[in-house]
mmCIF file of N, CA and C in Angstrom:
data_model
loop_
_atom_site.group_PDB
_atom_site.id
_atom_site.type_symbol
_atom_site.label_atom_id
_atom_site.label_comp_id
_atom_site.label_asym_id
_atom_site.label_seq_id
_atom_site.Cartn_x
_atom_site.Cartn_y
_atom_site.Cartn_z
ATOM 1 N N UNK A 10 0.676 -1.202 -0.074
ATOM 2 C CA UNK A 10 -0.135 -0.048 0.076
ATOM 3 C C UNK A 10 0.771 1.252 0.033
ATOM 4 N N UNK A 11 0.763 2.200 -1.045
ATOM 5 C CA UNK A 11 1.392 3.397 -0.904
ATOM 6 C C UNK A 11 0.860 4.538 0.246
ATOM 7 N N UNK A 12 2.051 5.134 0.760
ATOM 8 C CA UNK A 12 1.667 6.082 1.727
ATOM 9 C C UNK A 12 0.888 7.312 1.165
ATOM 10 N N UNK A 13 0.080 7.647 2.234
ATOM 11 C CA UNK A 13 -0.972 8.677 1.842
ATOM 12 C C UNK A 13 0.020 10.092 1.266
ATOM 13 N N UNK A 14 1.337 10.326 1.690
ATOM 14 C CA UNK A 14 2.123 11.476 1.136
ATOM 15 C C UNK A 14 2.264 11.227 -0.234
ATOM 16 N N UNK A 15 2.605 9.778 -0.721
ATOM 17 C CA UNK A 15 2.882 9.435 -1.988
ATOM 18 C C UNK A 15 1.587 9.603 -2.844
ATOM 19 N N UNK A 16 0.396 9.244 -2.369
ATOM 20 C CA UNK A 16 -0.677 9.191 -3.108
ATOM 21 C C UNK A 16 -1.164 10.730 -3.304
ATOM 22 N N UNK A 17 -0.902 11.645 -2.203
ATOM 23 C CA UNK A 17 -1.385 12.975 -2.470
ATOM 24 C C UNK A 17 -0.244 13.758 -3.343
ATOM 25 N N UNK A 18 0.973 13.312 -3.476
ATOM 26 C CA UNK A 18 1.905 14.074 -4.194
ATOM 27 C C UNK A 18 1.414 13.729 -5.651
ATOM 28 N N UNK A 19 0.974 12.539 -5.874
ATOM 29 C CA UNK A 19 0.620 12.417 -7.534
ATOM 30 C C UNK A 19 -0.824 12.945 -7.765
ATOM 31 N N UNK A 20 -1.567 12.974 -6.690
ATOM 32 C CA UNK A 20 -2.781 13.677 -6.741
ATOM 33 C C UNK A 20 -2.786 15.020 -7.235
ATOM 34 N N UNK A 21 -2.077 15.729 -6.505
ATOM 35 C CA UNK A 21 -1.770 17.154 -6.741
ATOM 36 C C UNK A 21 -1.509 17.440 -8.057
ATOM 37 N N UNK A 22 -0.834 16.564 -8.917
ATOM 38 C CA UNK A 22 -0.236 16.963 -10.149
ATOM 39 C C UNK A 22 -1.479 16.564 -11.262
ATOM 40 N N UNK A 23 -2.612 15.836 -10.803
ATOM 41 C CA UNK A 23 -3.330 15.450 -11.761
ATOM 42 C C UNK A 23 -4.766 16.500 -12.018
ATOM 43 N N UNK A 24 -5.257 16.311 -13.321
ATOM 44 C CA UNK A 24 -6.721 17.239 -13.380
ATOM 45 C C UNK A 24 -7.599 16.300 -12.847
ATOM 46 N N UNK A 25 -8.820 16.830 -12.741
ATOM 47 C CA UNK A 25 -9.880 16.243 -12.370
ATOM 48 C C UNK A 25 -10.177 14.819 -12.903
ATOM 49 N N UNK A 26 -10.407 14.746 -14.099
ATOM 50 C CA UNK A 26 -10.560 13.227 -14.664
ATOM 51 C C UNK A 26 -9.516 12.230 -14.412
ATOM 52 N N UNK A 27 -8.371 12.523 -14.083
ATOM 53 C CA UNK A 27 -7.258 11.841 -13.722
ATOM 54 C C UNK A 27 -7.363 11.436 -12.288
ATOM 55 N N UNK A 28 -7.897 12.174 -11.537
ATOM 56 C CA UNK A 28 -7.992 12.308 -10.269
ATOM 57 C C UNK A 28 -8.968 11.045 -9.878
ATOM 58 N N UNK A 29 -9.865 11.255 -10.598
ATOM 59 C CA UNK A 29 -11.122 10.061 -10.574
ATOM 60 C C UNK A 29 -10.519 8.769 -10.832
ATOM 61 N N UNK A 30 -9.753 8.581 -11.880
ATOM 62 C CA UNK A 30 -9.060 7.397 -12.261
ATOM 63 C C UNK A 30 -7.909 6.925 -11.143
ATOM 64 N N UNK A 31 -7.292 7.868 -10.630
ATOM 65 C CA UNK A 31 -6.355 7.514 -9.371
ATOM 66 C C UNK A 31 -7.161 6.685 -8.179
ATOM 67 N N UNK A 32 -8.306 7.619 -7.812
ATOM 68 C CA UNK A 32 -9.067 7.028 -6.842
ATOM 69 C C UNK A 32 -9.819 5.432 -7.274
ATOM 70 N N UNK A 33 -9.997 5.456 -8.394
ATOM 71 C CA UNK A 33 -10.776 3.943 -9.152
ATOM 72 C C UNK A 33 -9.538 3.023 -8.904
ATOM 73 N N UNK A 34 -8.316 3.381 -9.269
ATOM 74 C CA UNK A 34 -7.091 2.442 -9.063
ATOM 75 C C UNK A 34 -6.827 2.230 -7.640
ATOM 76 N N UNK A 35 -6.874 3.078 -6.847
ATOM 77 C CA UNK A 35 -6.688 2.885 -5.412
ATOM 78 C C UNK A 35 -7.750 1.850 -4.887
ATOM 79 N N UNK A 36 -8.834 2.025 -5.228
ATOM 80 C CA UNK A 36 -10.006 1.134 -5.019
ATOM 81 C C UNK A 36 -9.758 -0.348 -5.631
ATOM 82 N N UNK A 37 -9.354 -0.260 -6.871
ATOM 83 C CA UNK A 37 -8.942 -1.770 -7.379
ATOM 84 C C UNK A 37 -7.658 -2.308 -6.711
ATOM 85 N N UNK A 38 -6.861 -1.569 -6.010
ATOM 86 C CA UNK A 38 -5.729 -2.292 -5.325
ATOM 87 C C UNK A 38 -6.011 -2.604 -3.971
ATOM 88 N N UNK A 39 -7.309 -2.372 -3.524
ATOM 89 C CA UNK A 39 -7.698 -3.016 -2.219
ATOM 90 C C UNK A 39 -7.714 -4.653 -2.038
ATOM 91 N N UNK A 40 -7.093 -5.042 -0.999
ATOM 92 C CA UNK A 40 -7.273 -6.433 -0.732
ATOM 93 C C UNK A 40 -8.727 -6.986 -1.059
ATOM 94 N N UNK A 41 -8.906 -8.174 -1.763
ATOM 95 C CA UNK A 41 -10.257 -8.349 -1.987
ATOM 96 C C UNK A 41 -11.069 -8.651 -0.418
ATOM 97 N N UNK A 42 -12.166 -8.502 -0.412
ATOM 98 C CA UNK A 42 -13.094 -8.611 0.836
ATOM 99 C C UNK A 42 -13.941 -9.908 0.320
ATOM 100 N N UNK A 43 -14.078 -10.944 0.948
ATOM 101 C CA UNK A 43 -14.976 -12.051 0.589
ATOM 102 C C UNK A 43 -16.284 -11.625 0.945
ATOM 103 N N UNK A 44 -17.101 -12.110 0.054
ATOM 104 C CA UNK A 44 -18.508 -11.761 0.139
ATOM 105 C C UNK A 44 -19.216 -11.958 1.232
ATOM 106 N N UNK A 45 -18.743 -13.230 2.099
ATOM 107 C CA UNK A 45 -19.233 -13.636 3.385
ATOM 108 C C UNK A 45 -19.255 -12.680 4.373
ATOM 109 N N UNK A 46 -18.219 -11.651 4.249
ATOM 110 C CA UNK A 46 -17.781 -10.488 5.101
ATOM 111 C C UNK A 46 -18.671 -9.240 5.013
ATOM 112 N N UNK A 47 -19.528 -9.335 3.853
ATOM 113 C CA UNK A 47 -20.333 -8.171 3.410
ATOM 114 C C UNK A 47 -21.763 -8.552 4.018
ATOM 115 N N UNK A 48 -21.750 -7.948 5.425
ATOM 116 C CA UNK A 48 -23.021 -8.218 6.081
ATOM 117 C C UNK A 48 -23.710 -7.119 6.435
ATOM 118 N N UNK A 49 -24.822 -6.982 6.983
ATOM 119 C CA UNK A 49 -25.399 -5.801 7.696
ATOM 120 C C UNK A 49 -24.537 -5.283 8.814
ATOM 121 N N UNK A 50 -23.877 -6.060 9.456
ATOM 122 C CA UNK A 50 -23.044 -5.628 10.599
ATOM 123 C C UNK A 50 -21.514 -4.767 10.134
ATOM 124 N N UNK A 51 -21.129 -5.131 8.876
ATOM 125 C CA UNK A 51 -19.870 -4.541 8.571
ATOM 126 C C UNK A 51 -20.210 -3.581 7.546
ATOM 127 N N UNK A 52 -21.703 -3.287 7.403
ATOM 128 C CA UNK A 52 -22.233 -2.167 6.395
ATOM 129 C C UNK A 52 -21.721 -0.774 6.983
ATOM 130 N N UNK A 53 -21.461 0.242 6.323
ATOM 131 C CA UNK A 53 -21.266 1.514 6.761
ATOM 132 C C UNK A 53 -22.553 2.232 6.554
ATOM 133 N N UNK A 54 -23.241 2.755 7.535
ATOM 134 C CA UNK A 54 -24.449 3.506 7.290
ATOM 135 C C UNK A 54 -24.302 4.870 6.740
ATOM 136 N N UNK A 55 -25.270 5.313 5.968
ATOM 137 C CA UNK A 55 -25.090 6.785 5.425
ATOM 138 C C UNK A 55 -24.292 7.066 4.213
ATOM 139 N N UNK A 56 -24.008 6.013 3.543
ATOM 140 C CA UNK A 56 -23.136 6.057 2.373
ATOM 141 C C UNK A 56 -24.057 6.037 1.353
ATOM 142 N N UNK A 57 -23.954 6.810 0.049
ATOM 143 C CA UNK A 57 -24.833 6.538 -0.976
ATOM 144 C C UNK A 57 -24.564 5.390 -1.783
ATOM 145 N N UNK A 58 -23.379 4.753 -1.612
ATOM 146 C CA UNK A 58 -23.244 3.495 -2.225
ATOM 147 C C UNK A 58 -23.114 2.599 -1.121
ATOM 148 N N UNK A 59 -23.020 1.135 -1.249
ATOM 149 C CA UNK A 59 -22.925 0.287 -0.177
ATOM 150 C C UNK A 59 -21.317 0.129 0.097
ATOM 151 N N UNK A 60 -20.881 0.212 1.418
ATOM 152 C CA UNK A 60 -19.563 0.212 1.963
ATOM 153 C C UNK A 60 -19.582 -0.579 2.787
ATOM 154 N N UNK A 61 -18.570 -1.728 2.970
ATOM 155 C CA UNK A 61 -18.247 -2.613 3.989
ATOM 156 C C UNK A 61 -16.899 -2.520 4.430
ATOM 157 N N UNK A 62 -16.794 -2.591 5.679
ATOM 158 C CA UNK A 62 -15.624 -2.551 6.410
ATOM 159 C C UNK A 62 -15.388 -3.617 7.566
ATOM 160 N N UNK A 63 -14.537 -4.469 7.399
ATOM 161 C CA UNK A 63 -14.257 -5.441 8.515
ATOM 162 C C UNK A 63 -12.954 -5.619 8.891
ATOM 163 N N UNK A 64 -13.061 -5.398 10.471
ATOM 164 C CA UNK A 64 -11.547 -5.533 11.123
ATOM 165 C C UNK A 64 -10.904 -6.925 11.196
ATOM 166 N N UNK A 65 -9.620 -7.064 11.025
ATOM 167 C CA UNK A 65 -9.073 -8.217 11.308
ATOM 168 C C UNK A 65 -8.050 -8.001 12.186
ATOM 169 N N UNK A 66 -7.936 -8.205 13.594
ATOM 170 C CA UNK A 66 -7.112 -7.989 14.685
ATOM 171 C C UNK A 66 -5.818 -8.957 14.380
ATOM 172 N N UNK A 67 -4.580 -8.400 14.282
ATOM 173 C CA UNK A 67 -3.572 -9.072 14.150
ATOM 174 C C UNK A 67 -2.850 -9.631 15.545
ATOM 175 N N UNK A 68 -1.998 -10.562 15.345
ATOM 176 C CA UNK A 68 -1.366 -11.045 16.513
ATOM 177 C C UNK A 68 -0.493 -10.123 17.565
ATOM 178 N N UNK A 69 -0.190 -9.145 16.769
ATOM 179 C CA UNK A 69 0.737 -7.858 17.403
ATOM 180 C C UNK A 69 -0.128 -6.776 17.806
ATOM 181 N N UNK A 70 -1.588 -6.909 17.924
ATOM 182 C CA UNK A 70 -2.421 -5.936 18.451
ATOM 183 C C UNK A 70 -2.878 -5.175 17.302
ATOM 184 N N UNK A 71 -2.325 -4.915 16.262
ATOM 185 C CA UNK A 71 -2.648 -4.025 15.092
ATOM 186 C C UNK A 71 -3.843 -4.364 14.679
ATOM 187 N N UNK A 72 -4.477 -3.495 13.993
ATOM 188 C CA UNK A 72 -5.858 -3.796 13.021
ATOM 189 C C UNK A 72 -5.697 -3.607 11.619
ATOM 190 N N UNK A 73 -5.894 -4.589 10.975
ATOM 191 C CA UNK A 73 -6.005 -4.851 9.593
ATOM 192 C C UNK A 73 -7.360 -4.748 8.951
ATOM 193 N N UNK A 74 -7.690 -3.862 8.187
ATOM 194 C CA UNK A 74 -9.107 -3.882 7.524
ATOM 195 C C UNK A 74 -9.021 -4.259 6.176
ATOM 196 N N UNK A 75 -10.148 -4.845 5.847
ATOM 197 C CA UNK A 75 -10.947 -5.237 4.556
ATOM 198 C C UNK A 75 -11.940 -4.421 4.384
ATOM 199 N N UNK A 76 -12.092 -3.878 3.094
ATOM 200 C CA UNK A 76 -13.126 -3.048 2.838
ATOM 201 C C UNK A 76 -13.401 -3.260 1.278
ATOM 202 N N UNK A 77 -14.775 -2.879 1.011
ATOM 203 C CA UNK A 77 -15.138 -2.867 -0.371
ATOM 204 C C UNK A 77 -16.266 -1.866 -0.613
ATOM 205 N N UNK A 78 -16.668 -1.509 -1.769
ATOM 206 C CA UNK A 78 -17.740 -0.942 -2.028
ATOM 207 C C UNK A 78 -18.369 -1.378 -3.430
ATOM 208 N N UNK A 79 -19.729 -1.006 -3.679
ATOM 209 C CA UNK A 79 -20.429 -1.443 -4.886
ATOM 210 C C UNK A 79 -20.226 -0.358 -6.012
ATOM 211 N N UNK A 80 -19.342 0.902 -5.758
ATOM 212 C CA UNK A 80 -19.071 1.847 -6.502
ATOM 213 C C UNK A 80 -17.841 2.210 -6.506
ATOM 214 N N UNK A 81 -17.017 2.223 -7.756
ATOM 215 C CA UNK A 81 -15.791 2.278 -7.847
ATOM 216 C C UNK A 81 -15.019 3.625 -7.156
ATOM 217 N N UNK A 82 -15.663 4.729 -7.294
ATOM 218 C CA UNK A 82 -15.041 6.061 -6.671
ATOM 219 C C UNK A 82 -15.191 5.738 -5.424
ATOM 220 N N UNK A 83 -16.171 5.527 -4.742
ATOM 221 C CA UNK A 83 -16.424 5.209 -3.141
ATOM 222 C C UNK A 83 -15.287 4.154 -2.558
ATOM 223 N N UNK A 84 -14.959 3.092 -3.462
ATOM 224 C CA UNK A 84 -14.157 2.128 -3.040
ATOM 225 C C UNK A 84 -12.862 2.910 -3.048
ATOM 226 N N UNK A 85 -12.455 3.817 -4.019
ATOM 227 C CA UNK A 85 -11.033 4.703 -3.861
ATOM 228 C C UNK A 85 -11.191 5.268 -2.473
ATOM 229 N N UNK A 86 -12.455 6.069 -2.275
ATOM 230 C CA UNK A 86 -12.131 6.785 -1.145
ATOM 231 C C UNK A 86 -12.107 5.958 0.154
ATOM 232 N N UNK A 87 -12.677 5.002 0.291
ATOM 233 C CA UNK A 87 -12.407 3.929 1.583
ATOM 234 C C UNK A 87 -10.895 3.592 1.358
ATOM 235 N N UNK A 88 -10.159 3.422 0.186
ATOM 236 C CA UNK A 88 -8.895 3.128 0.321
ATOM 237 C C UNK A 88 -7.947 4.044 0.844
ATOM 238 N N UNK A 89 -8.480 5.496 0.378
ATOM 239 C CA UNK A 89 -7.689 6.573 1.032
ATOM 240 C C UNK A 89 -7.801 6.599 2.607
ATOM 241 N N UNK A 90 -8.999 6.300 3.009
ATOM 242 C CA UNK A 90 -9.406 6.433 4.422
ATOM 243 C C UNK A 90 -8.278 5.405 5.287
ATOM 244 N N UNK A 91 -8.458 4.126 4.533
ATOM 245 C CA UNK A 91 -7.741 2.871 5.081
ATOM 246 C C UNK A 91 -6.172 3.158 5.097
ATOM 247 N N UNK A 92 -5.674 3.901 4.099
ATOM 248 C CA UNK A 92 -4.221 4.387 4.044
ATOM 249 C C UNK A 92 -3.865 4.962 5.441
ATOM 250 N N UNK A 93 -4.900 5.632 5.970
ATOM 251 C CA UNK A 93 -4.293 6.614 7.228
ATOM 252 C C UNK A 93 -4.242 5.638 8.472
ATOM 253 N N UNK A 94 -4.864 4.484 8.480
ATOM 254 C CA UNK A 94 -5.063 3.556 9.626
ATOM 255 C C UNK A 94 -4.523 2.213 9.496
ATOM 256 N N UNK A 95 -4.379 1.693 8.149
ATOM 257 C CA UNK A 95 -4.239 0.366 8.179
ATOM 258 C C UNK A 95 -2.918 -0.367 8.848
ATOM 259 N N UNK A 96 -3.164 -1.181 9.520
ATOM 260 C CA UNK A 96 -2.098 -2.002 10.158
ATOM 261 C C UNK A 96 -1.573 -1.102 11.444
ATOM 262 N N UNK A 97 -2.345 -0.394 12.078
ATOM 263 C CA UNK A 97 -1.902 0.553 13.304
ATOM 264 C C UNK A 97 -2.679 -0.006 14.641
ATOM 265 N N UNK A 98 -2.205 0.316 15.637
ATOM 266 C CA UNK A 98 -2.915 -0.195 16.783
ATOM 267 C C UNK A 98 -4.104 0.680 17.056
ATOM 268 N N UNK A 99 -5.121 -0.109 17.877
ATOM 269 C CA UNK A 99 -6.145 0.604 18.048
ATOM 270 C C UNK A 99 -6.081 2.088 18.851
ATOM 271 N N UNK A 100 -4.814 2.024 19.526
ATOM 272 C CA UNK A 100 -4.548 3.541 20.136
ATOM 273 C C UNK A 100 -4.026 4.543 19.158
ATOM 274 N N UNK A 101 -3.224 4.000 18.177
ATOM 275 C CA UNK A 101 -2.996 4.984 17.046
ATOM 276 C C UNK A 101 -4.025 5.363 16.201
ATOM 277 N N UNK A 102 -4.933 4.497 15.997
ATOM 278 C CA UNK A 102 -6.169 4.734 15.120
ATOM 279 C C UNK A 102 -6.960 5.617 15.707
ATOM 280 N N UNK A 103 -7.246 5.609 16.897
ATOM 281 C CA UNK A 103 -8.136 6.619 17.909
ATOM 282 C C UNK A 103 -7.432 7.949 18.080
ATOM 283 N N UNK A 104 -6.181 8.112 17.894
ATOM 284 C CA UNK A 104 -5.421 9.324 18.163
ATOM 285 C C UNK A 104 -5.300 9.979 16.746
ATOM 286 N N UNK A 105 -5.670 9.221 15.634
ATOM 287 C CA UNK A 105 -5.174 9.699 14.334
ATOM 288 C C UNK A 105 -6.399 10.668 13.873
ATOM 289 N N UNK A 106 -5.706 11.883 13.231
ATOM 290 C CA UNK A 106 -6.796 12.889 12.871
ATOM 291 C C UNK A 106 -7.193 12.699 11.413
ATOM 292 N N UNK A 107 -7.921 11.322 11.068
ATOM 293 C CA UNK A 107 -8.188 11.092 9.722
ATOM 294 C C UNK A 107 -8.648 12.261 8.957
ATOM 295 N N UNK A 108 -9.766 13.119 9.319
ATOM 296 C CA UNK A 108 -10.143 14.250 8.418
ATOM 297 C C UNK A 108 -9.003 15.213 8.242
ATOM 298 N N UNK A 109 -8.123 15.402 9.074
ATOM 299 C CA UNK A 109 -6.973 16.409 8.669
ATOM 300 C C UNK A 109 -5.991 15.735 7.819
ATOM 301 N N UNK A 110 -5.911 14.485 7.775
ATOM 302 C CA UNK A 110 -4.866 13.808 6.938
ATOM 303 C C UNK A 110 -5.436 13.596 5.509
ATOM 304 N N UNK A 111 -6.824 13.648 5.403
ATOM 305 C CA UNK A 111 -7.433 13.663 4.130
ATOM 306 C C UNK A 111 -7.678 15.097 3.467
ATOM 307 N N UNK A 112 -7.709 16.125 4.360
ATOM 308 C CA UNK A 112 -8.123 17.288 3.984
ATOM 309 C C UNK A 112 -7.330 17.927 2.846
ATOM 310 N N UNK A 113 -5.941 17.640 2.557
ATOM 311 C CA UNK A 113 -5.246 17.999 1.316
ATOM 312 C C UNK A 113 -5.897 17.562 0.059
ATOM 313 N N UNK A 114 -6.705 16.390 0.133
ATOM 314 C CA UNK A 114 -7.164 16.149 -1.107
ATOM 315 C C UNK A 114 -8.435 16.875 -1.634
ATOM 316 N N UNK A 115 -8.872 17.438 -0.786
ATOM 317 C CA UNK A 115 -9.917 18.364 -0.809
ATOM 318 C C UNK A 115 -11.307 17.730 -1.520
ATOM 319 N N UNK A 116 -11.565 16.513 -1.053
ATOM 320 C CA UNK A 116 -12.378 15.776 -1.511
ATOM 321 C C UNK A 116 -13.906 16.401 -1.861
ATOM 322 N N UNK A 117 -14.381 17.173 -0.987
ATOM 323 C CA UNK A 117 -15.516 17.844 -1.306
ATOM 324 C C UNK A 117 -15.674 18.747 -2.221
ATOM 325 N N UNK A 118 -14.507 19.156 -2.767
ATOM 326 C CA UNK A 118 -14.423 20.221 -3.947
ATOM 327 C C UNK A 118 -14.304 19.214 -5.431
ATOM 328 N N UNK A 119 -13.550 17.993 -5.148
ATOM 329 C CA UNK A 119 -13.412 17.183 -6.304
ATOM 330 C C UNK A 119 -14.471 16.392 -6.642
ATOM 331 N N UNK A 120 -15.213 16.046 -5.716
ATOM 332 C CA UNK A 120 -16.309 14.981 -5.857
ATOM 333 C C UNK A 120 -17.763 15.519 -5.448
ATOM 334 N N UNK A 121 -18.752 14.835 -5.921
ATOM 335 C CA UNK A 121 -19.931 15.315 -5.415
ATOM 336 C C UNK A 121 -20.341 14.949 -4.328
ATOM 337 N N UNK A 122 -21.325 15.753 -3.494
ATOM 338 C CA UNK A 122 -21.654 15.625 -2.207
ATOM 339 C C UNK A 122 -22.221 14.151 -1.893
ATOM 340 N N UNK A 123 -22.881 13.627 -2.835
ATOM 341 C CA UNK A 123 -23.163 12.311 -2.703
ATOM 342 C C UNK A 123 -21.958 11.366 -2.599
ATOM 343 N N UNK A 124 -20.936 11.466 -3.212
ATOM 344 C CA UNK A 124 -19.730 10.616 -3.060
ATOM 345 C C UNK A 124 -18.952 11.015 -1.693
ATOM 346 N N UNK A 125 -19.206 12.041 -1.158
ATOM 347 C CA UNK A 125 -18.237 12.368 0.016
ATOM 348 C C UNK A 125 -19.154 12.245 1.347
ATOM 349 N N UNK A 126 -20.484 12.322 1.215
ATOM 350 C CA UNK A 126 -21.205 12.171 2.563
ATOM 351 C C UNK A 126 -20.889 11.188 3.373
ATOM 352 N N UNK A 127 -20.555 9.890 2.820
ATOM 353 C CA UNK A 127 -20.224 8.779 3.979
ATOM 354 C C UNK A 127 -18.908 8.895 4.589
ATOM 355 N N UNK A 128 -18.125 9.705 4.060
ATOM 356 C CA UNK A 128 -16.457 9.607 4.736
ATOM 357 C C UNK A 128 -16.450 9.867 6.148
ATOM 358 N N UNK A 129 -17.444 10.522 6.883
ATOM 359 C CA UNK A 129 -17.588 10.873 8.207
ATOM 360 C C UNK A 129 -18.165 9.487 8.879
ATOM 361 N N UNK A 130 -18.925 8.796 8.296
ATOM 362 C CA UNK A 130 -19.507 7.494 8.732
ATOM 363 C C UNK A 130 -18.473 6.318 8.619
ATOM 364 N N UNK A 131 -17.605 6.365 7.661
ATOM 365 C CA UNK A 131 -16.597 5.418 7.448
ATOM 366 C C UNK A 131 -15.588 5.657 8.385
ATOM 367 N N UNK A 132 -15.100 6.985 8.838
ATOM 368 C CA UNK A 132 -14.361 7.041 9.837
ATOM 369 C C UNK A 132 -14.833 6.963 11.171
ATOM 370 N N UNK A 133 -15.974 6.928 11.299
ATOM 371 C CA UNK A 133 -16.864 6.827 12.741
ATOM 372 C C UNK A 133 -16.709 5.273 12.838
ATOM 373 N N UNK A 134 -17.059 4.491 12.092
ATOM 374 C CA UNK A 134 -17.065 3.018 12.147
ATOM 375 C C UNK A 134 -15.772 2.667 12.474
ATOM 376 N N UNK A 135 -14.671 3.091 11.903
ATOM 377 C CA UNK A 135 -13.176 2.591 12.052
ATOM 378 C C UNK A 135 -12.786 3.124 13.411
ATOM 379 N N UNK A 136 -13.154 4.191 13.984
ATOM 380 C CA UNK A 136 -12.744 4.668 15.127
ATOM 381 C C UNK A 136 -13.598 3.761 16.228
ATOM 382 N N UNK A 137 -14.788 3.404 15.859
ATOM 383 C CA UNK A 137 -15.498 2.624 17.031
ATOM 384 C C UNK A 137 -14.984 1.414 17.169
ATOM 385 N N UNK A 138 -14.467 0.819 16.045
ATOM 386 C CA UNK A 138 -13.965 -0.553 15.996
ATOM 387 C C UNK A 138 -12.557 -0.631 16.796
ATOM 388 N N UNK A 139 -11.974 0.478 16.637
ATOM 389 C CA UNK A 139 -10.651 0.656 17.278
ATOM 390 C C UNK A 139 -10.929 0.759 18.807
ATOM 391 N N UNK A 140 -11.869 1.665 18.949
ATOM 392 C CA UNK A 140 -12.271 1.796 20.642
ATOM 393 C C UNK A 140 -12.591 0.422 21.169
ATOM 394 N N UNK A 141 -13.247 -0.529 20.470
ATOM 395 C CA UNK A 141 -13.750 -1.633 20.881
ATOM 396 C C UNK A 141 -12.523 -2.900 21.210
ATOM 397 N N UNK A 142 -11.310 -2.547 20.434
ATOM 398 C CA UNK A 142 -10.263 -3.495 20.609
ATOM 399 C C UNK A 142 -9.224 -2.716 21.356
ATOM 400 N N UNK A 143 -9.248 -1.655 21.774
ATOM 401 C CA UNK A 143 -8.367 -0.612 22.881
ATOM 402 C C UNK A 143 -8.315 -1.462 24.145
#
């Protein structure tokens, strides 16, 4: 997985159409999520597209997340969100300022409000999950 800084550096040099393509590519690069994990429990509420996030606690206490969406751009957005928290400890995830990390991407100006309305809910679900494992 690329670092958020590397993604942002590439994103900054792209025009809007290419930014969409980059988000789609990020979503395609996500680790596959088995359909059996796409349940009502793992569904992120309040997203215009269906988004699922599933935590996988690791032996060292870190959390690894699987995620998927039925919309390519939304899947790219969740890939960006996961880049900020993937394979970190619950305490690190809780302490992370995910909205600030994503702010340089200015997604609300790049994408429609339908595409970005679920981001706070994705972040909230990830934080709630981390709090349960903390």
